[in-house]
Amino acid sequence: MSRIRFHVLAALCALAMAIPASGAALEDIQAKTAEGRAVFVIVTDAAARGLEKARAVAKAAHERAPNSAVVELNRSDPAQRAAVAKYRVAGAPVPMILVVAANGSPVGAVRPAKTFAVDRLLALVPTVAKAKYMKILGERRVAAVVFTRASMRERSPLFEEMSKLASMEDLKLGTVLVDLDDTTEERWIAEWKLDPKTIKRPLMIFV
């Protein structure tokens, strides 16, 4: 059930990718994600209370995730109108910390007053493969998640077939390759309740 809720959140958040980007905050966020960094976006406005707490939480999360950045988005500033529209935060309770993955996809948000807010923020930061997966779902395409490793003999012919399928526009298929030996993907592999040690052949899951 939790996986279903996650998929819905991913799809809703990634819809924001379709809105054109401009404005100071967006430019800053895009510059950071272009460097391959996740961004903790502090969303606030002129009436928000608890901004210092939000800043402290975002700073603590950034310190625990060095390959990240913190950007502040004041929705009361007319210059940030495009950013507010893109991330759909016009009616969101503030202050709020939005997480934007390194591929530019917004993946979730946390209220800084929540218990364990820093841990919740860090848990939202996706791995490279997970971020790609969420982006595909947000584009309303089918995701083919392939769990494999370099030593598998079936890997090459499988990749050839997947490439052919991906080229068929009617399928609207997006492929996500997950290396079972990649330690940076361990957390996401665990979310699928998979044990890499027991997987001897490529495993493909369509979502």
JSON list of N, CA, C and O in Angstrom, two decimals, residues 82-126:
[
{"chain": "A", "resi": 82, "resn": "ALA", "atom": "N", "xyz": [6.72, 32.31, -11.41]},
{"chain": "A", "resi": 82, "resn": "ALA", "atom": "CA", "xyz": [6.91, 31.12, -12.24]},
{"chain": "A", "resi": 82, "resn": "ALA", "atom": "C", "xyz": [7.30, 29.91, -11.41]},
{"chain": "A", "resi": 82, "resn": "ALA", "atom": "O", "xyz": [6.84, 28.79, -11.65]},
{"chain": "A", "resi": 83, "resn": "ALA", "atom": "N", "xyz": [8.13, 30.15, -10.40]},
{"chain": "A", "resi": 83, "resn": "ALA", "atom": "CA", "xyz": [8.55, 29.04, -9.53]},
{"chain": "A", "resi": 83, "resn": "ALA", "atom": "C", "xyz": [7.36, 28.52, -8.72]},
{"chain": "A", "resi": 83, "resn": "ALA", "atom": "O", "xyz": [7.19, 27.31, -8.55]},
{"chain": "A", "resi": 84, "resn": "VAL", "atom": "N", "xyz": [6.53, 29.43, -8.25]},
{"chain": "A", "resi": 84, "resn": "VAL", "atom": "CA", "xyz": [5.34, 29.05, -7.48]},
{"chain": "A", "resi": 84, "resn": "VAL", "atom": "C", "xyz": [4.42, 28.19, -8.34]},
{"chain": "A", "resi": 84, "resn": "VAL", "atom": "O", "xyz": [3.88, 27.18, -7.90]},
{"chain": "A", "resi": 85, "resn": "ALA", "atom": "N", "xyz": [4.25, 28.59, -9.61]},
{"chain": "A", "resi": 85, "resn": "ALA", "atom": "CA", "xyz": [3.39, 27.83, -10.52]},
{"chain": "A", "resi": 85, "resn": "ALA", "atom": "C", "xyz": [4.00, 26.48, -10.86]},
{"chain": "A", "resi": 85, "resn": "ALA", "atom": "O", "xyz": [3.31, 25.45, -10.88]},
{"chain": "A", "resi": 86, "resn": "LYS", "atom": "N", "xyz": [5.28, 26.47, -11.13]},
{"chain": "A", "resi": 86, "resn": "LYS", "atom": "CA", "xyz": [5.95, 25.22, -11.53]},
{"chain": "A", "resi": 86, "resn": "LYS", "atom": "C", "xyz": [5.86, 24.16, -10.45]},
{"chain": "A", "resi": 86, "resn": "LYS", "atom": "O", "xyz": [5.57, 22.99, -10.73]},
{"chain": "A", "resi": 87, "resn": "TYR", "atom": "N", "xyz": [6.08, 24.56, -9.20]},
{"chain": "A", "resi": 87, "resn": "TYR", "atom": "CA", "xyz": [6.08, 23.58, -8.12]},
{"chain": "A", "resi": 87, "resn": "TYR", "atom": "C", "xyz": [4.74, 23.49, -7.39]},
{"chain": "A", "resi": 87, "resn": "TYR", "atom": "O", "xyz": [4.63, 22.79, -6.40]},
{"chain": "A", "resi": 88, "resn": "ARG", "atom": "N", "xyz": [3.73, 24.24, -7.89]},
{"chain": "A", "resi": 88, "resn": "ARG", "atom": "CA", "xyz": [2.37, 24.14, -7.38]},
{"chain": "A", "resi": 88, "resn": "ARG", "atom": "C", "xyz": [2.31, 24.35, -5.87]},
{"chain": "A", "resi": 88, "resn": "ARG", "atom": "O", "xyz": [1.72, 23.55, -5.13]},
{"chain": "A", "resi": 89, "resn": "VAL", "atom": "N", "xyz": [2.92, 25.43, -5.40]},
{"chain": "A", "resi": 89, "resn": "VAL", "atom": "CA", "xyz": [2.97, 25.68, -3.96]},
{"chain": "A", "resi": 89, "resn": "VAL", "atom": "C", "xyz": [2.17, 26.92, -3.55]},
{"chain": "A", "resi": 89, "resn": "VAL", "atom": "O", "xyz": [2.31, 27.41, -2.43]},
{"chain": "A", "resi": 90, "resn": "ALA", "atom": "N", "xyz": [1.32, 27.43, -4.44]},
{"chain": "A", "resi": 90, "resn": "ALA", "atom": "CA", "xyz": [0.56, 28.65, -4.14]},
{"chain": "A", "resi": 90, "resn": "ALA", "atom": "C", "xyz": [-0.31, 28.48, -2.90]},
{"chain": "A", "resi": 90, "resn": "ALA", "atom": "O", "xyz": [-0.45, 29.40, -2.10]},
{"chain": "A", "resi": 91, "resn": "GLY", "atom": "N", "xyz": [-0.90, 27.31, -2.72]},
{"chain": "A", "resi": 91, "resn": "GLY", "atom": "CA", "xyz": [-1.78, 27.11, -1.58]},
{"chain": "A", "resi": 91, "resn": "GLY", "atom": "C", "xyz": [-1.20, 26.21, -0.51]},
{"chain": "A", "resi": 91, "resn": "GLY", "atom": "O", "xyz": [-1.92, 25.81, 0.42]},
{"chain": "A", "resi": 92, "resn": "ALA", "atom": "N", "xyz": [0.07, 25.89, -0.61]},
{"chain": "A", "resi": 92, "resn": "ALA", "atom": "CA", "xyz": [0.70, 24.98, 0.35]},
{"chain": "A", "resi": 92, "resn": "ALA", "atom": "C", "xyz": [0.91, 25.67, 1.70]},
{"chain": "A", "resi": 92, "resn": "ALA", "atom": "O", "xyz": [1.16, 26.87, 1.75]},
{"chain": "A", "resi": 93, "resn": "PRO", "atom": "N", "xyz": [0.81, 24.92, 2.80]},
{"chain": "A", "resi": 93, "resn": "PRO", "atom": "CA", "xyz": [1.10, 25.51, 4.10]},
{"chain": "A", "resi": 93, "resn": "PRO", "atom": "C", "xyz": [2.59, 25.84, 4.19]},
{"chain": "A", "resi": 93, "resn": "PRO", "atom": "O", "xyz": [3.42, 25.04, 3.75]},
{"chain": "A", "resi": 94, "resn": "VAL", "atom": "N", "xyz": [2.90, 27.00, 4.70]},
{"chain": "A", "resi": 94, "resn": "VAL", "atom": "CA", "xyz": [4.30, 27.41, 4.79]},
{"chain": "A", "resi": 94, "resn": "VAL", "atom": "C", "xyz": [4.65, 27.80, 6.23]},
{"chain": "A", "resi": 94, "resn": "VAL", "atom": "O", "xyz": [3.76, 28.17, 7.01]},
{"chain": "A", "resi": 95, "resn": "PRO", "atom": "N", "xyz": [5.95, 27.72, 6.58]},
{"chain": "A", "resi": 95, "resn": "PRO", "atom": "CA", "xyz": [7.04, 27.27, 5.71]},
{"chain": "A", "resi": 95, "resn": "PRO", "atom": "C", "xyz": [6.99, 25.77, 5.46]},
{"chain": "A", "resi": 95, "resn": "PRO", "atom": "O", "xyz": [6.50, 25.00, 6.28]},
{"chain": "A", "resi": 96, "resn": "MET", "atom": "N", "xyz": [7.53, 25.41, 4.31]},
{"chain": "A", "resi": 96, "resn": "MET", "atom": "CA", "xyz": [7.57, 24.02, 3.88]},
{"chain": "A", "resi": 96, "resn": "MET", "atom": "C", "xyz": [8.89, 23.82, 3.14]},
{"chain": "A", "resi": 96, "resn": "MET", "atom": "O", "xyz": [9.40, 24.75, 2.52]},
{"chain": "A", "resi": 97, "resn": "ILE", "atom": "N", "xyz": [9.44, 22.62, 3.23]},
{"chain": "A", "resi": 97, "resn": "ILE", "atom": "CA", "xyz": [10.68, 22.33, 2.52]},
{"chain": "A", "resi": 97, "resn": "ILE", "atom": "C", "xyz": [10.39, 21.30, 1.43]},
{"chain": "A", "resi": 97, "resn": "ILE", "atom": "O", "xyz": [10.01, 20.16, 1.71]},
{"chain": "A", "resi": 98, "resn": "LEU", "atom": "N", "xyz": [10.53, 21.73, 0.20]},
{"chain": "A", "resi": 98, "resn": "LEU", "atom": "CA", "xyz": [10.29, 20.89, -0.96]},
{"chain": "A", "resi": 98, "resn": "LEU", "atom": "C", "xyz": [11.61, 20.27, -1.41]},
{"chain": "A", "resi": 98, "resn": "LEU", "atom": "O", "xyz": [12.64, 20.94, -1.44]},
{"chain": "A", "resi": 99, "resn": "VAL", "atom": "N", "xyz": [11.57, 19.00, -1.76]},
{"chain": "A", "resi": 99, "resn": "VAL", "atom": "CA", "xyz": [12.77, 18.32, -2.24]},
{"chain": "A", "resi": 99, "resn": "VAL", "atom": "C", "xyz": [12.70, 18.18, -3.75]},
{"chain": "A", "resi": 99, "resn": "VAL", "atom": "O", "xyz": [11.73, 17.62, -4.29]},
{"chain": "A", "resi": 100, "resn": "VAL", "atom": "N", "xyz": [13.71, 18.71, -4.43]},
{"chain": "A", "resi": 100, "resn": "VAL", "atom": "CA", "xyz": [13.82, 18.58, -5.88]},
{"chain": "A", "resi": 100, "resn": "VAL", "atom": "C", "xyz": [15.02, 17.68, -6.17]},
{"chain": "A", "resi": 100, "resn": "VAL", "atom": "O", "xyz": [16.13, 17.96, -5.73]},
{"chain": "A", "resi": 101, "resn": "ALA", "atom": "N", "xyz": [14.76, 16.59, -6.88]},
{"chain": "A", "resi": 101, "resn": "ALA", "atom": "CA", "xyz": [15.83, 15.63, -7.18]},
{"chain": "A", "resi": 101, "resn": "ALA", "atom": "C", "xyz": [16.85, 16.22, -8.14]},
{"chain": "A", "resi": 101, "resn": "ALA", "atom": "O", "xyz": [16.59, 17.24, -8.79]},
{"chain": "A", "resi": 102, "resn": "ALA", "atom": "N", "xyz": [17.98, 15.55, -8.26]},
{"chain": "A", "resi": 102, "resn": "ALA", "atom": "CA", "xyz": [19.05, 16.04, -9.12]},
{"chain": "A", "resi": 102, "resn": "ALA", "atom": "C", "xyz": [18.67, 16.09, -10.59]},
{"chain": "A", "resi": 102, "resn": "ALA", "atom": "O", "xyz": [19.30, 16.80, -11.37]},
{"chain": "A", "resi": 103, "resn": "ASN", "atom": "N", "xyz": [17.63, 15.36, -10.98]},
{"chain": "A", "resi": 103, "resn": "ASN", "atom": "CA", "xyz": [17.18, 15.42, -12.38]},
{"chain": "A", "resi": 103, "resn": "ASN", "atom": "C", "xyz": [16.10, 16.48, -12.59]},
{"chain": "A", "resi": 103, "resn": "ASN", "atom": "O", "xyz": [15.51, 16.57, -13.65]},
{"chain": "A", "resi": 104, "resn": "GLY", "atom": "N", "xyz": [15.83, 17.29, -11.56]},
{"chain": "A", "resi": 104, "resn": "GLY", "atom": "CA", "xyz": [14.88, 18.38, -11.67]},
{"chain": "A", "resi": 104, "resn": "GLY", "atom": "C", "xyz": [13.46, 18.06, -11.26]},
{"chain": "A", "resi": 104, "resn": "GLY", "atom": "O", "xyz": [12.61, 18.94, -11.24]},
{"chain": "A", "resi": 105, "resn": "SER", "atom": "N", "xyz": [13.19, 16.82, -10.91]},
{"chain": "A", "resi": 105, "resn": "SER", "atom": "CA", "xyz": [11.84, 16.43, -10.53]},
{"chain": "A", "resi": 105, "resn": "SER", "atom": "C", "xyz": [11.56, 16.72, -9.06]},
{"chain": "A", "resi": 105, "resn": "SER", "atom": "O", "xyz": [12.33, 16.31, -8.19]},
{"chain": "A", "resi": 106, "resn": "PRO", "atom": "N", "xyz": [10.45, 17.41, -8.75]},
{"chain": "A", "resi": 106, "resn": "PRO", "atom": "CA", "xyz": [10.06, 17.58, -7.34]},
{"chain": "A", "resi": 106, "resn": "PRO", "atom": "C", "xyz": [9.53, 16.24, -6.84]},
{"chain": "A", "resi": 106, "resn": "PRO", "atom": "O", "xyz": [8.71, 15.60, -7.51]},
{"chain": "A", "resi": 107, "resn": "VAL", "atom": "N", "xyz": [9.98, 15.79, -5.69]},
{"chain": "A", "resi": 107, "resn": "VAL", "atom": "CA", "xyz": [9.64, 14.43, -5.24]},
{"chain": "A", "resi": 107, "resn": "VAL", "atom": "C", "xyz": [8.89, 14.37, -3.91]},
{"chain": "A", "resi": 107, "resn": "VAL", "atom": "O", "xyz": [8.49, 13.29, -3.48]},
{"chain": "A", "resi": 108, "resn": "GLY", "atom": "N", "xyz": [8.68, 15.49, -3.26]},
{"chain": "A", "resi": 108, "resn": "GLY", "atom": "CA", "xyz": [7.96, 15.46, -1.99]},
{"chain": "A", "resi": 108, "resn": "GLY", "atom": "C", "xyz": [8.33, 16.66, -1.14]},
{"chain": "A", "resi": 108, "resn": "GLY", "atom": "O", "xyz": [9.20, 17.45, -1.49]},
{"chain": "A", "resi": 109, "resn": "ALA", "atom": "N", "xyz": [7.65, 16.79, -0.01]},
{"chain": "A", "resi": 109, "resn": "ALA", "atom": "CA", "xyz": [7.89, 17.94, 0.86]},
{"chain": "A", "resi": 109, "resn": "ALA", "atom": "C", "xyz": [7.67, 17.55, 2.32]},
{"chain": "A", "resi": 109, "resn": "ALA", "atom": "O", "xyz": [6.99, 16.57, 2.62]},
{"chain": "A", "resi": 110, "resn": "VAL", "atom": "N", "xyz": [8.26, 18.36, 3.20]},
{"chain": "A", "resi": 110, "resn": "VAL", "atom": "CA", "xyz": [8.16, 18.12, 4.64]},
{"chain": "A", "resi": 110, "resn": "VAL", "atom": "C", "xyz": [7.92, 19.44, 5.35]},
{"chain": "A", "resi": 110, "resn": "VAL", "atom": "O", "xyz": [8.51, 20.46, 4.99]},
{"chain": "A", "resi": 111, "resn": "ARG", "atom": "N", "xyz": [7.03, 19.44, 6.34]},
{"chain": "A", "resi": 111, "resn": "ARG", "atom": "CA", "xyz": [6.87, 20.61, 7.19]},
{"chain": "A", "resi": 111, "resn": "ARG", "atom": "C", "xyz": [7.97, 20.57, 8.24]},
{"chain": "A", "resi": 111, "resn": "ARG", "atom": "O", "xyz": [8.16, 19.57, 8.91]},
{"chain": "A", "resi": 112, "resn": "PRO", "atom": "N", "xyz": [8.73, 21.66, 8.40]},
{"chain": "A", "resi": 112, "resn": "PRO", "atom": "CA", "xyz": [9.87, 21.65, 9.33]},
{"chain": "A", "resi": 112, "resn": "PRO", "atom": "C", "xyz": [9.51, 21.41, 10.78]},
{"chain": "A", "resi": 112, "resn": "PRO", "atom": "O", "xyz": [10.36, 20.98, 11.57]},
{"chain": "A", "resi": 113, "resn": "ALA", "atom": "N", "xyz": [8.25, 21.64, 11.16]},
{"chain": "A", "resi": 113, "resn": "ALA", "atom": "CA", "xyz": [7.85, 21.44, 12.56]},
{"chain": "A", "resi": 113, "resn": "ALA", "atom": "C", "xyz": [7.62, 19.96, 12.88]},
{"chain": "A", "resi": 113, "resn": "ALA", "atom": "O", "xyz": [7.49, 19.59, 14.05]},
{"chain": "A", "resi": 114, "resn": "LYS", "atom": "N", "xyz": [7.56, 19.12, 11.86]},
{"chain": "A", "resi": 114, "resn": "LYS", "atom": "CA", "xyz": [7.32, 17.69, 12.07]},
{"chain": "A", "resi": 114, "resn": "LYS", "atom": "C", "xyz": [8.47, 17.04, 12.82]},
{"chain": "A", "resi": 114, "resn": "LYS", "atom": "O", "xyz": [9.63, 17.44, 12.71]},
{"chain": "A", "resi": 115, "resn": "THR", "atom": "N", "xyz": [8.13, 16.00, 13.59]},
{"chain": "A", "resi": 115, "resn": "THR", "atom": "CA", "xyz": [9.16, 15.24, 14.30]},
{"chain": "A", "resi": 115, "resn": "THR", "atom": "C", "xyz": [10.07, 14.56, 13.29]},
{"chain": "A", "resi": 115, "resn": "THR", "atom": "O", "xyz": [9.61, 14.06, 12.26]},
{"chain": "A", "resi": 116, "resn": "PHE", "atom": "N", "xyz": [11.36, 14.55, 13.59]},
{"chain": "A", "resi": 116, "resn": "PHE", "atom": "CA", "xyz": [12.36, 13.94, 12.71]},
{"chain": "A", "resi": 116, "resn": "PHE", "atom": "C", "xyz": [12.31, 14.52, 11.30]},
{"chain": "A", "resi": 116, "resn": "PHE", "atom": "O", "xyz": [12.46, 13.81, 10.31]},
{"chain": "A", "resi": 117, "resn": "ALA", "atom": "N", "xyz": [12.10, 15.83, 11.21]},
{"chain": "A", "resi": 117, "resn": "ALA", "atom": "CA", "xyz": [11.97, 16.50, 9.91]},
{"chain": "A", "resi": 117, "resn": "ALA", "atom": "C", "xyz": [13.22, 16.29, 9.05]},
{"chain": "A", "resi": 117, "resn": "ALA", "atom": "O", "xyz": [13.10, 16.08, 7.83]},
{"chain": "A", "resi": 118, "resn": "VAL", "atom": "N", "xyz": [14.40, 16.34, 9.64]},
{"chain": "A", "resi": 118, "resn": "VAL", "atom": "CA", "xyz": [15.63, 16.17, 8.86]},
{"chain": "A", "resi": 118, "resn": "VAL", "atom": "C", "xyz": [15.69, 14.77, 8.26]},
{"chain": "A", "resi": 118, "resn": "VAL", "atom": "O", "xyz": [15.99, 14.60, 7.07]},
{"chain": "A", "resi": 119, "resn": "ASP", "atom": "N", "xyz": [15.40, 13.76, 9.08]},
{"chain": "A", "resi": 119, "resn": "ASP", "atom": "CA", "xyz": [15.41, 12.38, 8.58]},
{"chain": "A", "resi": 119, "resn": "ASP", "atom": "C", "xyz": [14.38, 12.19, 7.48]},
{"chain": "A", "resi": 119, "resn": "ASP", "atom": "O", "xyz": [14.62, 11.48, 6.50]},
{"chain": "A", "resi": 120, "resn": "ARG", "atom": "N", "xyz": [13.22, 12.82, 7.64]},
{"chain": "A", "resi": 120, "resn": "ARG", "atom": "CA", "xyz": [12.17, 12.70, 6.62]},
{"chain": "A", "resi": 120, "resn": "ARG", "atom": "C", "xyz": [12.62, 13.33, 5.31]},
{"chain": "A", "resi": 120, "resn": "ARG", "atom": "O", "xyz": [12.35, 12.81, 4.22]},
{"chain": "A", "resi": 121, "resn": "LEU", "atom": "N", "xyz": [13.30, 14.46, 5.40]},
{"chain": "A", "resi": 121, "resn": "LEU", "atom": "CA", "xyz": [13.80, 15.12, 4.19]},
{"chain": "A", "resi": 121, "resn": "LEU", "atom": "C", "xyz": [14.82, 14.24, 3.48]},
{"chain": "A", "resi": 121, "resn": "LEU", "atom": "O", "xyz": [14.75, 14.04, 2.26]},
{"chain": "A", "resi": 122, "resn": "LEU", "atom": "N", "xyz": [15.76, 13.70, 4.23]},
{"chain": "A", "resi": 122, "resn": "LEU", "atom": "CA", "xyz": [16.80, 12.87, 3.63]},
{"chain": "A", "resi": 122, "resn": "LEU", "atom": "C", "xyz": [16.22, 11.62, 3.00]},
{"chain": "A", "resi": 122, "resn": "LEU", "atom": "O", "xyz": [16.70, 11.15, 1.96]},
{"chain": "A", "resi": 123, "resn": "ALA", "atom": "N", "xyz": [15.17, 11.09, 3.60]},
{"chain": "A", "resi": 123, "resn": "ALA", "atom": "CA", "xyz": [14.53, 9.89, 3.06]},
{"chain": "A", "resi": 123, "resn": "ALA", "atom": "C", "xyz": [13.86, 10.17, 1.72]},
{"chain": "A", "resi": 123, "resn": "ALA", "atom": "O", "xyz": [13.68, 9.27, 0.89]},
{"chain": "A", "resi": 124, "resn": "LEU", "atom": "N", "xyz": [13.48, 11.44, 1.49]},
{"chain": "A", "resi": 124, "resn": "LEU", "atom": "CA", "xyz": [12.83, 11.81, 0.24]},
{"chain": "A", "resi": 124, "resn": "LEU", "atom": "C", "xyz": [13.82, 11.93, -0.93]},
{"chain": "A", "resi": 124, "resn": "LEU", "atom": "O", "xyz": [13.43, 11.82, -2.09]},
{"chain": "A", "resi": 125, "resn": "VAL", "atom": "N", "xyz": [15.08, 12.20, -0.62]},
{"chain": "A", "resi": 125, "resn": "VAL", "atom": "CA", "xyz": [16.08, 12.38, -1.69]},
{"chain": "A", "resi": 125, "resn": "VAL", "atom": "C", "xyz": [16.27, 11.05, -2.42]},
{"chain": "A", "resi": 125, "resn": "VAL", "atom": "O", "xyz": [16.75, 10.08, -1.82]},
{"chain": "A", "resi": 126, "resn": "PRO", "atom": "N", "xyz": [15.91, 10.97, -3.69]},
{"chain": "A", "resi": 126, "resn": "PRO", "atom": "CA", "xyz": [16.00, 9.68, -4.40]},
{"chain": "A", "resi": 126, "resn": "PRO", "atom": "C", "xyz": [17.39, 9.40, -4.94]},
{"chain": "A", "resi": 126, "resn": "PRO", "atom": "O", "xyz": [18.20, 10.30, -5.13]}
]
